[in-house]
């Protein structure tokens, strides 16, 4: 098998604890910027910040289950919104609330 060419673009996937909060997000950005071949970046939902925290994926599933039961999911979604808004604010990203 021929080894991959060193000039081929690299795809990277990050998620979970590597996107849990602003510090890990900044580390991911540093990793991506450290090699110009890293051009395709796929991110998934932020994970737990601490053992008693909840993953965004789990909160999204809870939103779905709550709605399926005919209940109001706004309280659960507020937790999701707060997390993304906090990460966006720490990174000086404007418009996060509008995207949600």
mmCIF file of C-alpha atoms in Angstrom:
data_model
loop_
_atom_site.group_PDB
_atom_site.id
_atom_site.type_symbol
_atom_site.label_atom_id
_atom_site.label_comp_id
_atom_site.label_asym_id
_atom_site.label_seq_id
_atom_site.Cartn_x
_atom_site.Cartn_y
_atom_site.Cartn_z
ATOM 1 C CA UNK A 1 0.000 0.000 0.000
ATOM 2 C CA UNK A 2 1.290 3.440 -0.907
ATOM 3 C CA UNK A 3 1.529 5.917 1.979
ATOM 4 C CA UNK A 4 -0.664 9.012 1.659
ATOM 5 C CA UNK A 5 0.859 12.054 0.025
ATOM 6 C CA UNK A 6 1.994 14.695 2.506
ATOM 7 C CA UNK A 7 0.202 17.430 0.557
ATOM 8 C CA UNK A 8 -3.262 15.856 0.702
ATOM 9 C CA UNK A 9 -5.845 17.659 2.822
ATOM 10 C CA UNK A 10 -6.658 16.205 6.224
ATOM 11 C CA UNK A 11 -10.134 15.817 7.689
ATOM 12 C CA UNK A 12 -10.474 16.054 11.452
ATOM 13 C CA UNK A 13 -13.384 15.331 13.774
ATOM 14 C CA UNK A 14 -13.739 16.847 17.220
ATOM 15 C CA UNK A 15 -16.504 16.548 19.765
ATOM 16 C CA UNK A 16 -17.408 15.590 23.280
ATOM 17 C CA UNK A 17 -14.963 16.767 25.925
ATOM 18 C CA UNK A 18 -12.742 18.373 23.262
ATOM 19 C CA UNK A 19 -15.556 20.914 22.729
ATOM 20 C CA UNK A 20 -17.035 20.962 26.233
ATOM 21 C CA UNK A 21 -16.024 24.524 27.067
ATOM 22 C CA UNK A 22 -13.998 27.453 25.768
ATOM 23 C CA UNK A 23 -10.585 26.102 26.870
ATOM 24 C CA UNK A 24 -10.860 22.836 24.956
ATOM 25 C CA UNK A 25 -12.348 24.687 21.962
ATOM 26 C CA UNK A 26 -9.290 26.935 21.885
ATOM 27 C CA UNK A 27 -7.053 23.840 22.024
ATOM 28 C CA UNK A 28 -8.918 22.362 19.042
ATOM 29 C CA UNK A 29 -8.423 25.631 17.139
ATOM 30 C CA UNK A 30 -4.713 25.460 17.902
ATOM 31 C CA UNK A 31 -4.514 21.877 16.642
ATOM 32 C CA UNK A 32 -6.353 22.777 13.430
ATOM 33 C CA UNK A 33 -4.170 25.818 12.791
ATOM 34 C CA UNK A 34 -0.957 23.891 13.423
ATOM 35 C CA UNK A 35 -1.161 22.110 10.064
ATOM 36 C CA UNK A 36 -2.435 23.858 6.917
ATOM 37 C CA UNK A 37 -3.504 20.479 5.515
ATOM 38 C CA UNK A 38 -6.237 20.292 8.171
ATOM 39 C CA UNK A 39 -8.904 21.824 5.968
ATOM 40 C CA UNK A 40 -12.012 19.741 6.659
ATOM 41 C CA UNK A 41 -13.163 20.042 10.228
ATOM 42 C CA UNK A 42 -16.212 18.198 11.523
ATOM 43 C CA UNK A 43 -17.490 19.014 14.985
ATOM 44 C CA UNK A 44 -20.111 17.314 17.074
ATOM 45 C CA UNK A 45 -21.857 18.444 20.229
ATOM 46 C CA UNK A 46 -20.014 19.555 23.359
ATOM 47 C CA UNK A 47 -19.602 16.906 26.033
ATOM 48 C CA UNK A 48 -19.406 17.055 29.801
ATOM 49 C CA UNK A 49 -17.386 19.755 31.529
ATOM 50 C CA UNK A 50 -17.413 17.802 34.786
ATOM 51 C CA UNK A 51 -18.679 14.410 35.994
ATOM 52 C CA UNK A 52 -22.017 15.876 37.116
ATOM 53 C CA UNK A 53 -22.560 17.832 33.869
ATOM 54 C CA UNK A 54 -24.756 16.747 30.952
ATOM 55 C CA UNK A 55 -23.660 16.267 27.347
ATOM 56 C CA UNK A 56 -25.415 18.436 24.774
ATOM 57 C CA UNK A 57 -26.339 15.294 22.826
ATOM 58 C CA UNK A 58 -28.137 13.919 25.880
ATOM 59 C CA UNK A 59 -29.975 17.227 26.321
ATOM 60 C CA UNK A 60 -31.055 17.165 22.674
ATOM 61 C CA UNK A 61 -32.423 13.639 23.147
ATOM 62 C CA UNK A 62 -34.224 14.854 26.268
ATOM 63 C CA UNK A 63 -35.766 17.718 24.272
ATOM 64 C CA UNK A 64 -37.038 15.239 21.706
ATOM 65 C CA UNK A 65 -38.447 12.895 24.338
ATOM 66 C CA UNK A 66 -40.117 15.778 26.171
ATOM 67 C CA UNK A 67 -41.793 17.008 22.974
ATOM 68 C CA UNK A 68 -42.875 13.458 22.074
ATOM 69 C CA UNK A 69 -44.661 13.314 25.421
ATOM 70 C CA UNK A 70 -46.488 16.528 24.569
ATOM 71 C CA UNK A 71 -44.581 18.522 27.183
ATOM 72 C CA UNK A 72 -42.816 21.872 26.964
ATOM 73 C CA UNK A 73 -39.098 21.470 26.183
ATOM 74 C CA UNK A 74 -38.146 25.119 26.619
ATOM 75 C CA UNK A 75 -36.523 24.550 30.011
ATOM 76 C CA UNK A 76 -34.315 21.775 28.643
ATOM 77 C CA UNK A 77 -33.487 23.766 25.512
ATOM 78 C CA UNK A 78 -32.520 26.723 27.711
ATOM 79 C CA UNK A 79 -29.648 24.608 29.083
ATOM 80 C CA UNK A 80 -28.445 23.955 25.532
ATOM 81 C CA UNK A 81 -28.775 27.618 24.591
ATOM 82 C CA UNK A 82 -26.897 28.743 27.714
ATOM 83 C CA UNK A 83 -23.957 26.434 26.976
ATOM 84 C CA UNK A 84 -23.556 27.567 23.369
ATOM 85 C CA UNK A 85 -24.036 31.213 24.297
ATOM 86 C CA UNK A 86 -21.358 30.935 27.013
ATOM 87 C CA UNK A 87 -18.871 29.341 24.620
ATOM 88 C CA UNK A 88 -19.674 31.939 21.954
ATOM 89 C CA UNK A 89 -19.286 34.837 24.395
ATOM 90 C CA UNK A 90 -15.942 33.519 25.649
ATOM 91 C CA UNK A 91 -14.720 33.252 22.055
ATOM 92 C CA UNK A 92 -16.163 36.665 21.075
ATOM 93 C CA UNK A 93 -18.474 35.058 18.513
ATOM 94 C CA UNK A 94 -21.517 37.198 17.821
ATOM 95 C CA UNK A 95 -24.926 35.915 16.789
ATOM 96 C CA UNK A 96 -24.961 32.594 18.621
ATOM 97 C CA UNK A 97 -28.463 33.224 20.007
ATOM 98 C CA UNK A 98 -29.762 33.887 16.504
ATOM 99 C CA UNK A 99 -28.396 30.605 15.230
ATOM 100 C CA UNK A 100 -30.256 28.698 17.910
#
